[in-house]
Coordinates of C-alpha atoms in Angstrom, one line a residue:
X1 CA 3.7 42.8 159.6
X2 CA 4.1 45.7 157.0
X3 CA 5.6 49.2 158.1
X4 CA 2.9 51.6 159.6
X5 CA 5.1 54.4 160.8
X6 CA 7.5 56.5 158.6
X7 CA 9.4 59.2 159.2
X8 CA 9.1 62.0 156.6
X9 CA 10.8 65.1 155.8
X10 CA 8.2 66.9 157.4
X11 CA 6.8 64.4 160.4
X12 CA 6.0 61.3 161.2
X13 CA 3.0 59.3 158.9
X14 CA 1.0 56.2 159.8
X15 CA -0.8 54.1 157.3
X16 CA -3.2 51.0 157.1
X17 CA -2.1 47.2 156.7
X18 CA -4.4 45.9 153.8
X19 CA -6.5 43.3 153.7
X20 CA -3.9 40.4 153.0
X21 CA -1.5 42.1 155.8
X22 CA 1.5 42.4 153.4
X23 CA 1.2 45.8 152.2
X24 CA 0.9 49.2 153.8
X25 CA -1.3 51.9 152.6
X26 CA -0.4 55.8 153.3
X27 CA -3.2 57.9 152.0
X28 CA -2.9 62.1 151.3
X29 CA 0.7 62.7 152.6
X30 CA 1.4 66.2 151.7
X31 CA 4.0 66.8 149.4
X32 CA 3.8 70.7 148.8
X33 CA 2.2 73.7 150.9
X34 CA -1.7 74.2 150.0
X35 CA -1.4 76.1 147.2
X36 CA -4.2 78.5 148.3
X37 CA -4.9 82.3 148.8
X38 CA -1.3 84.2 147.5
X39 CA 0.2 81.1 146.7
X40 CA -2.8 80.2 143.8
X41 CA -1.2 80.4 140.3
X42 CA 2.8 80.3 142.1
X43 CA 4.9 77.3 142.1
X44 CA 4.8 75.0 144.7
X45 CA 6.1 75.4 148.2
X46 CA 7.9 73.0 150.8
X47 CA 4.9 71.0 152.8
X48 CA 4.6 72.6 156.4
X49 CA 5.9 70.1 159.2
X50 CA 3.9 68.7 162.2
X51 CA 4.2 67.8 165.6
X52 CA 3.5 64.1 166.5
X53 CA 1.8 61.7 164.0
X54 CA -0.2 62.2 160.9
X55 CA -3.0 59.6 160.4
X56 CA -2.7 58.7 156.7
X57 CA -6.0 57.0 156.9
X58 CA -8.2 58.6 154.2
X59 CA -7.6 60.3 150.6
X60 CA -5.9 63.8 150.2
X61 CA -8.6 66.3 148.3
X62 CA -9.0 66.6 144.5
X63 CA -8.4 69.2 142.3
X64 CA -10.5 71.6 141.7
X65 CA -12.3 70.4 138.7
X66 CA -15.6 70.0 137.1
X67 CA -17.5 67.1 138.2
X68 CA -17.3 64.5 136.2
X69 CA -20.7 63.2 134.1
X70 CA -21.6 59.6 134.7
X71 CA -24.7 57.2 133.1
X72 CA -23.3 54.4 135.8
X73 CA -21.0 52.0 134.8
X74 CA -19.9 52.8 131.1
X75 CA -16.4 52.5 129.7
X76 CA -15.0 55.6 129.9
X77 CA -17.6 58.5 131.5
X78 CA -18.9 56.6 133.9
X79 CA -19.2 54.3 137.3
X80 CA -16.4 52.0 136.1
X81 CA -13.9 54.7 137.1
X82 CA -15.6 58.1 138.3
X83 CA -18.1 56.6 140.7
X84 CA -17.3 58.7 144.3
X85 CA -17.8 62.1 144.5
X86 CA -14.7 63.3 146.5
X87 CA -14.1 66.5 148.1
X88 CA -12.3 69.2 145.4
X89 CA -10.5 71.8 147.0
X90 CA -7.5 73.9 145.3
X91 CA -5.7 72.3 148.6
X92 CA -4.7 69.3 146.5
X93 CA -1.1 68.3 146.9
X94 CA -1.2 65.2 148.4
X95 CA 0.1 61.5 147.5
X96 CA -0.6 57.9 148.3
X97 CA 2.0 54.9 148.6
X98 CA 1.5 51.6 149.0
X99 CA 4.6 49.4 150.1
X100 CA 5.3 45.7 150.6
X101 CA 8.3 46.9 152.5
X102 CA 8.7 45.3 156.1
X103 CA 11.6 47.8 157.2
X104 CA 12.7 50.9 155.7
X105 CA 16.2 49.7 154.0
X106 CA 14.7 47.2 151.3
X107 CA 15.3 49.5 148.7
X108 CA 12.5 48.0 146.5
X109 CA 11.8 49.6 142.7
X110 CA 9.1 52.5 142.7
X111 CA 6.8 53.3 140.5
X112 CA 5.2 56.6 140.3
X113 CA 1.3 56.8 138.4
X114 CA 0.5 59.8 137.1
X115 CA -3.9 60.0 136.4
X116 CA -5.3 60.5 133.4
X117 CA -8.1 63.0 132.5
X118 CA -6.3 65.4 130.2
X119 CA -5.0 68.4 132.2
X120 CA -7.8 69.4 133.3
X121 CA -10.0 66.4 135.3
X122 CA -9.1 63.3 137.4
X123 CA -7.1 62.2 140.4
X124 CA -4.3 59.5 141.8
X125 CA -7.1 57.5 143.5
X126 CA -9.3 56.5 141.4
X127 CA -10.8 53.0 142.0
X128 CA -8.6 51.2 139.3
X129 CA -5.4 52.7 140.2
X130 CA -5.6 50.6 143.6
X131 CA -1.6 50.3 143.7
X132 CA -1.9 47.1 146.0
X133 CA -1.4 45.0 143.4
X134 CA 2.0 46.5 142.2
X135 CA 2.8 46.5 146.1
X136 CA 2.4 42.5 146.5
X137 CA 4.9 42.5 143.3
X138 CA 7.7 44.0 145.6
X139 CA 7.0 47.5 144.0
X140 CA 6.3 50.6 146.3
X141 CA 3.3 52.6 144.2
X142 CA 2.6 56.3 144.5
X143 CA 0.0 58.1 143.1
X144 CA -0.9 61.9 143.3
X145 CA -3.2 64.6 143.0
X146 CA -2.0 68.0 141.4
X147 CA -3.6 71.2 140.0
X148 CA -5.7 70.8 137.1
X149 CA -7.2 73.5 134.6
X150 CA -7.3 77.1 135.0
X151 CA -5.9 76.2 138.7
X152 CA -2.9 74.6 136.6
X153 CA -2.5 75.8 134.0
X154 CA -3.2 79.6 133.6
X155 CA -0.3 81.9 131.6
X156 CA -0.3 85.2 132.2
X157 CA 2.2 88.3 132.0
X158 CA 1.7 89.3 135.6
X159 CA 1.9 85.9 136.4
X160 CA 5.3 85.6 134.8
X161 CA 6.8 89.3 135.8
X162 CA 6.5 88.0 139.6
X163 CA 8.2 84.2 139.2
X164 CA 11.3 84.0 139.8
X165 CA 12.1 82.0 136.5
X166 CA 10.2 84.6 134.5
X167 CA 7.6 81.7 134.0
X168 CA 3.5 81.0 133.9
X169 CA 1.2 78.3 132.8
X170 CA 2.8 75.1 133.9
X171 CA 2.0 74.7 137.6
X172 CA 0.2 71.4 137.2
X173 CA 3.5 70.5 135.7
X174 CA 5.5 71.7 138.5
X175 CA 3.2 70.1 141.3
X176 CA 4.3 66.4 139.3
X177 CA 8.4 67.3 139.7
X178 CA 7.7 68.3 143.1
X179 CA 6.2 65.2 144.0
X180 CA 8.7 63.3 142.4
X181 CA 11.3 65.5 144.3
X182 CA 9.3 64.7 147.4
X183 CA 9.5 60.6 146.1
X184 CA 13.4 61.2 145.5
X185 CA 14.3 62.5 149.4
X186 CA 11.6 60.1 151.1
X187 CA 10.7 57.1 149.9
X188 CA 14.1 55.1 150.8
X189 CA 11.9 55.4 154.4
X190 CA 9.0 53.5 152.8
X191 CA 10.9 50.7 151.7
X192 CA 11.8 52.1 148.1
X193 CA 14.7 52.7 145.9
X194 CA 15.4 56.5 145.6
X195 CA 17.5 55.4 142.6
X196 CA 15.1 52.8 140.5
X197 CA 12.2 55.3 140.0
X198 CA 9.6 54.2 137.2
X199 CA 7.1 57.1 136.3
X200 CA 4.0 55.8 134.3
X201 CA 0.5 57.2 133.1
X202 CA -2.2 56.9 131.1
X203 CA -4.0 59.3 128.4
X204 CA -3.4 62.3 129.8
X205 CA -1.0 60.7 132.4
X206 CA 1.4 59.3 129.3
X207 CA 1.5 62.8 128.2
X208 CA 2.4 64.0 131.6
X209 CA 4.8 61.5 131.6
X210 CA 6.4 62.5 128.5
X211 CA 6.6 65.8 129.8
X212 CA 8.9 64.4 132.6
X213 CA 11.1 62.5 129.9
X214 CA 11.7 65.8 128.6
X215 CA 12.3 68.3 131.5
X216 CA 15.7 68.7 132.5
X217 CA 14.4 69.1 136.5
X218 CA 13.7 66.1 136.9
X219 CA 17.4 64.7 135.7
X220 CA 18.8 62.2 137.9
X221 CA 14.9 61.4 139.1
X222 CA 13.2 59.4 136.4
X223 CA 15.1 56.2 135.5
X224 CA 12.0 54.4 133.1
X225 CA 8.9 55.6 131.9
X226 CA 5.8 54.2 130.7
X227 CA 3.2 55.9 128.3
X228 CA -0.4 54.5 127.8
X229 CA -2.4 55.7 124.9
X230 CA -1.2 59.0 125.4
X231 CA 2.4 60.9 125.5
X232 CA 5.4 60.1 122.8
X233 CA 4.9 62.1 119.7
X234 CA 1.0 62.1 120.7
X235 CA 0.5 65.7 119.6
X236 CA -3.3 66.0 120.9
X237 CA -2.5 69.2 123.0
X238 CA -0.9 70.8 120.5
X239 CA 2.1 72.7 120.4
X240 CA 1.7 75.9 122.8
X241 CA 4.7 78.9 123.7
X242 CA 5.1 80.8 126.5
X243 CA 3.8 83.9 124.7
X244 CA 0.7 81.8 123.5
X245 CA 0.0 81.0 126.9
X246 CA 0.1 84.5 128.1
X247 CA -2.1 85.8 125.3
X248 CA -4.6 83.4 125.4
X249 CA -4.4 83.7 129.7
X250 CA -4.7 87.7 129.6
X251 CA -7.8 87.0 127.0
X252 CA -9.6 84.8 129.5
X253 CA -8.8 86.7 132.5
X254 CA -10.5 89.8 130.6
X255 CA -13.2 87.6 129.0
X256 CA -13.7 86.2 132.9
X257 CA -14.4 89.7 133.7
X258 CA -11.8 90.4 136.2
X259 CA -9.1 93.5 136.2
X260 CA -6.3 92.1 137.1
X261 CA -4.7 88.3 138.4
X262 CA -4.9 89.9 141.9
X263 CA -8.9 90.4 141.5
X264 CA -8.7 86.9 139.9
X265 CA -6.7 85.9 143.3
X266 CA -9.3 86.5 145.4
X267 CA -12.3 84.9 143.6
X268 CA -13.5 81.5 144.7
X269 CA -12.8 78.6 143.5
X270 CA -15.9 77.5 142.3
X271 CA -16.6 81.5 140.9
X272 CA -13.3 80.7 138.8
X273 CA -14.8 77.6 137.5
X274 CA -18.2 79.5 136.7
X275 CA -16.8 81.6 134.5
X276 CA -14.3 79.9 132.7
X277 CA -17.4 77.4 132.1
X278 CA -19.5 81.0 130.7
X279 CA -16.1 82.0 128.8
X280 CA -15.2 78.9 127.5
X281 CA -17.7 76.4 127.3
X282 CA -19.0 73.5 129.7
X283 CA -16.9 70.7 128.5
X284 CA -13.8 69.7 129.1
X285 CA -12.5 69.0 125.6
X286 CA -13.8 72.8 125.1
X287 CA -10.6 74.2 127.4
X288 CA -8.3 71.1 126.4
X289 CA -5.6 73.5 124.5
X290 CA -6.2 76.7 127.1
X291 CA -5.3 74.3 130.0
X292 CA -2.3 72.6 128.9
X293 CA 1.7 73.1 129.5
X294 CA 3.6 75.4 127.6
X295 CA 7.4 75.4 126.5
X296 CA 8.3 78.6 128.7
X297 CA 12.1 77.9 128.3
X298 CA 12.8 76.8 131.5
X299 CA 10.7 73.8 132.5
X300 CA 10.5 72.7 128.7
X301 CA 13.1 74.9 126.7
X302 CA 11.3 73.8 123.4
X303 CA 7.8 71.8 123.0
X304 CA 8.8 68.4 123.8
X305 CA 7.2 67.1 120.4
X306 CA 10.2 69.0 118.9
X307 CA 12.6 67.9 121.8
X308 CA 11.6 64.2 121.1
X309 CA 12.0 64.6 117.6
X310 CA 15.8 65.7 118.0
X311 CA 16.3 62.9 120.6
X312 CA 16.9 65.6 123.3
X313 CA 14.7 63.5 126.0
X314 CA 16.3 61.0 129.2
X315 CA 18.1 58.0 127.7
X316 CA 15.7 55.8 129.7
X317 CA 14.3 52.0 128.8
X318 CA 10.7 52.8 128.0
X319 CA 7.2 51.2 127.3
X320 CA 4.8 53.1 125.0
X321 CA 1.3 51.5 123.7
X322 CA -2.2 52.4 122.8
X323 CA -5.3 50.3 122.5
X324 CA -7.0 49.4 118.7
X325 CA -10.1 51.7 119.0
X326 CA -9.0 54.1 121.5
X327 CA -11.6 57.0 121.3
X328 CA -13.9 55.7 118.7
X329 CA -16.4 53.9 121.8
X330 CA -19.8 53.7 121.3
X331 CA -20.2 56.6 118.5
X332 CA -22.6 55.4 115.9
X333 CA -22.9 56.9 112.6
X334 CA -25.4 56.2 110.0
X335 CA -23.6 54.3 106.8
X336 CA -22.2 56.3 103.8
X337 CA -19.2 58.4 103.3
X338 CA -18.3 60.9 105.7
X339 CA -15.5 63.8 105.2
X340 CA -13.0 64.1 107.7
X341 CA -13.8 67.8 109.1
X342 CA -11.3 70.1 110.9
X343 CA -10.7 68.3 114.7
X344 CA -11.1 71.5 116.1
X345 CA -14.4 72.8 114.8
X346 CA -15.4 68.9 116.1
X347 CA -14.5 69.9 119.4
X348 CA -16.6 73.3 119.2
X349 CA -19.5 72.1 117.3
X350 CA -19.9 68.7 118.8
X351 CA -18.9 68.3 122.3
X352 CA -19.3 72.2 123.5
X353 CA -23.1 72.0 122.5
X354 CA -23.7 69.0 124.2
X355 CA -21.2 69.0 127.3
X356 CA -23.4 69.8 130.4
X357 CA -23.0 66.0 130.9
X358 CA -25.7 63.2 130.2
X359 CA -27.1 65.4 127.4
X360 CA -24.0 64.8 125.4
X361 CA -23.3 60.9 126.5
X362 CA -26.8 60.1 125.0
X363 CA -26.7 62.2 122.3
X364 CA -23.7 60.5 121.2
X365 CA -24.5 57.1 122.4
X366 CA -27.7 57.0 120.9
X367 CA -28.6 59.6 118.2
X368 CA -27.1 58.2 114.8
X369 CA -28.5 60.6 112.6
X370 CA -27.2 64.2 113.7
X371 CA -24.3 66.0 112.0
X372 CA -22.3 66.6 115.2
X373 CA -22.5 62.8 115.8
X374 CA -20.6 62.5 112.3
X375 CA -17.9 64.9 113.5
X376 CA -17.3 63.9 116.7
X377 CA -17.2 60.5 115.1
X378 CA -14.5 61.8 112.9
X379 CA -12.9 63.5 115.6
X380 CA -12.4 60.2 117.3
X381 CA -10.9 58.3 114.8
X382 CA -8.5 61.0 114.1
X383 CA -7.1 61.5 117.8
X384 CA -7.1 57.2 117.9
X385 CA -4.6 57.5 114.4
X386 CA -2.6 60.3 116.1
X387 CA -2.1 58.4 119.2
X388 CA -1.2 54.9 117.2
X389 CA 1.5 57.2 114.9
X390 CA 2.3 59.0 118.0
X391 CA 3.5 55.9 119.8
X392 CA 5.6 55.0 116.2
X393 CA 7.2 58.0 115.9
X394 CA 8.7 58.0 119.3
X395 CA 9.8 54.3 119.2
X396 CA 11.9 55.3 115.5
X397 CA 13.0 58.3 117.5
X398 CA 14.4 56.0 120.3
X399 CA 16.0 54.3 117.8
X400 CA 17.4 56.5 115.6
X401 CA 19.0 58.5 118.4
X402 CA 20.6 55.1 120.0
X403 CA 18.5 55.5 123.4
X404 CA 17.8 52.9 125.6
X405 CA 15.3 50.1 124.4
X406 CA 11.6 51.2 123.7
X407 CA 8.6 48.2 124.1
X408 CA 6.1 49.1 122.3
X409 CA 2.5 47.3 122.5
X410 CA -0.8 47.3 120.8
X411 CA -4.3 46.4 123.0
X412 CA -6.8 45.0 120.8
X413 CA -8.6 43.2 124.0
X414 CA -12.2 44.1 123.8
X415 CA -13.0 43.5 127.4
X416 CA -16.6 41.9 128.6
X417 CA -19.9 43.8 127.3
X418 CA -17.9 46.8 126.1
X419 CA -18.0 47.0 122.2
X420 CA -14.8 48.1 121.0
X421 CA -10.7 47.8 122.2
X422 CA -11.7 51.6 123.6
X423 CA -9.8 53.9 125.8
X424 CA -8.4 53.1 129.6
X425 CA -9.6 49.5 128.4
X426 CA -5.9 48.2 130.3
X427 CA -6.5 49.9 133.4
X428 CA -8.2 46.9 136.0
X429 CA -6.1 44.3 134.2
X430 CA -2.6 46.8 134.6
X431 CA -3.5 47.5 138.3
X432 CA -5.4 43.9 139.1
X433 CA -8.7 45.9 139.9
X434 CA -10.7 43.7 137.9
X435 CA -13.4 43.0 141.2
X436 CA -13.5 46.9 141.4
X437 CA -15.6 46.8 138.3
X438 CA -19.1 45.8 137.1
X439 CA -18.0 44.0 134.1
X440 CA -18.3 40.0 134.3
X441 CA -14.8 39.2 134.2
X442 CA -13.9 35.5 133.7
X443 CA -11.1 33.5 134.5
X444 CA -9.1 34.3 131.1
X445 CA -9.4 38.1 132.1
X446 CA -7.3 37.4 135.5
X447 CA -4.9 34.8 133.7
X448 CA -4.5 38.1 131.2
X449 CA -4.6 40.6 134.0
X450 CA -1.8 38.4 135.7
X451 CA 0.4 38.5 132.5
X452 CA 0.0 42.4 132.2
X453 CA 0.6 43.1 135.9
X454 CA 3.8 40.9 135.6
X455 CA 5.1 42.7 132.1
X456 CA 4.5 46.2 133.9
X457 CA 5.9 44.8 137.3
X458 CA 8.9 43.7 135.6
X459 CA 9.4 46.3 133.7
X460 CA 9.6 49.0 136.7
X461 CA 12.2 46.5 138.0
X462 CA 14.9 45.9 135.4
X463 CA 13.5 48.2 132.6
X464 CA 12.8 45.1 130.7
X465 CA 9.1 43.5 130.8
X466 CA 10.3 40.3 130.1
X467 CA 10.2 37.6 132.7
X468 CA 9.9 33.7 133.1
X469 CA 6.6 32.1 132.0
X470 CA 5.8 35.5 129.4
X471 CA 5.5 35.4 125.7
X472 CA 8.9 36.9 124.9
X473 CA 8.5 40.6 124.6
X474 CA 10.9 41.8 121.8
X475 CA 12.2 45.8 121.9
X476 CA 11.3 47.7 119.1
X477 CA 14.5 48.2 117.0
X478 CA 15.5 48.8 113.2
X479 CA 15.4 45.2 112.4
X480 CA 12.4 44.3 114.3
X481 CA 10.1 46.9 114.1
X482 CA 7.4 45.0 116.5
X483 CA 4.7 45.3 119.3
X484 CA 3.0 43.2 121.7
X485 CA -0.2 42.3 120.9
X486 CA -2.0 42.6 124.0
X487 CA -5.3 40.2 123.9
X488 CA -6.1 36.5 125.3
X489 CA -3.5 35.8 122.7
X490 CA -0.6 37.4 123.2
X491 CA 1.9 37.7 120.6
X492 CA 4.5 39.6 118.9
X493 CA 3.1 41.9 115.4
X494 CA 4.3 43.9 112.8
X495 CA 4.3 47.5 112.7
X496 CA 3.5 49.5 109.8
X497 CA 5.9 52.7 109.6
X498 CA 5.3 54.8 106.5
X499 CA 4.5 58.6 105.7
X500 CA 1.3 58.8 108.0
X501 CA 4.0 59.2 110.5
X502 CA 5.5 62.1 109.5
X503 CA 2.1 63.8 107.8
X504 CA 0.3 63.4 111.5
X505 CA 3.2 64.4 113.4
X506 CA 4.0 67.7 111.0
X507 CA 0.2 68.7 111.1
X508 CA 0.2 69.0 114.7
X509 CA 3.5 71.0 115.4
X510 CA 1.8 73.4 113.0
X511 CA -1.4 74.2 115.4

């Protein structure tokens, strides 16, 4: 029988036993105090202790955010991932633990997964993030929720003035750091090893993982990192200083009709979202740069892209990779030459104009004649190339600075019924959650899923994805610039490093 009751620093928690009786699941454990009322836009505070046993049977609230558009079963924005309308609240600082441990002193490796959705959407208990598959491989697995959007990334001079470190705009990042510190202090009671914590994430979660690589506030905590389709030297979110964040936040608060931060703190969660929508537009992409971390001089001495370029990040093993057609999924454009327009214009004119859920989705998927479709296609192509180049640039920096091995992958797999090797295509394979999708997966998909889960689990355990029965995965090096090609036929392929990397990184760092 697996562990069912565990003593944490705040009190006893009780979990549930998985279907196979080998894994215990603890849902909705508070890792910090609810950031509501006067704690809105402040650093996370220690969780309130409780008496007796806290029943951790249900997921915690997800961060207050825009409801996700859904067509009902799409590749990325659809019921495959965002299928349940979970309760939203600013009271969202909860984490979940899956453990195979039978007792609290087993010291198993720990994997902490950071969800995707950029910095404005997502949550840690998506059906494709089920940690049971990793737990069955001997890994204590953690997922978490943190503040997003205006609740997590509002910079403002008034907020900076009231903060003990004279910073603002990085509350969601501070939440993740607080969760990692909680894991470091408490995971041993769940059978985990606090000295063997790997952080991993996909898309926005990959970017968040990169921030954990560079911030000194996680030194001594993070011992490995996996960045999937985001992070590394991928500069999609651009470069932003504390002053930039403060100026943008000041304009936002004024544009939303509030006299000051005190007045904005009194507004309801929904009122804030509504006024952001009126000010910036309804689509998540409209606020992608507005609500993202900034280089504040404390959490981040400089922008993490520049820190990585200069080798100023943790010397730990890493895995990094992307899919071959990331953001190009289902965007059809009539033939003919297309000039690549400015990405900001594409976001503004394309998604903002049609960002009200299904209208945007249908326009992009079905209407091939509109100029905005061509612009969005160009945007997606640019972001896909940026992701690939960012991975290569990260590996080059890892090698140039003599850091521990970097293992790169390049996924060309086209899942059943999909049209491309799209963004998020690896989720169900890595987490072994194929049955949670409506796709008609077959035996060869399960075979690949077993191999991919083994690669990821081996890396979390040993800092090296290789293991018995798996094709050898060679680390990236000056002599061997190769990546594992993830498809039904796993094999190493050559990578092309050229001026594209320098061009894309330099262009993004100017933003």
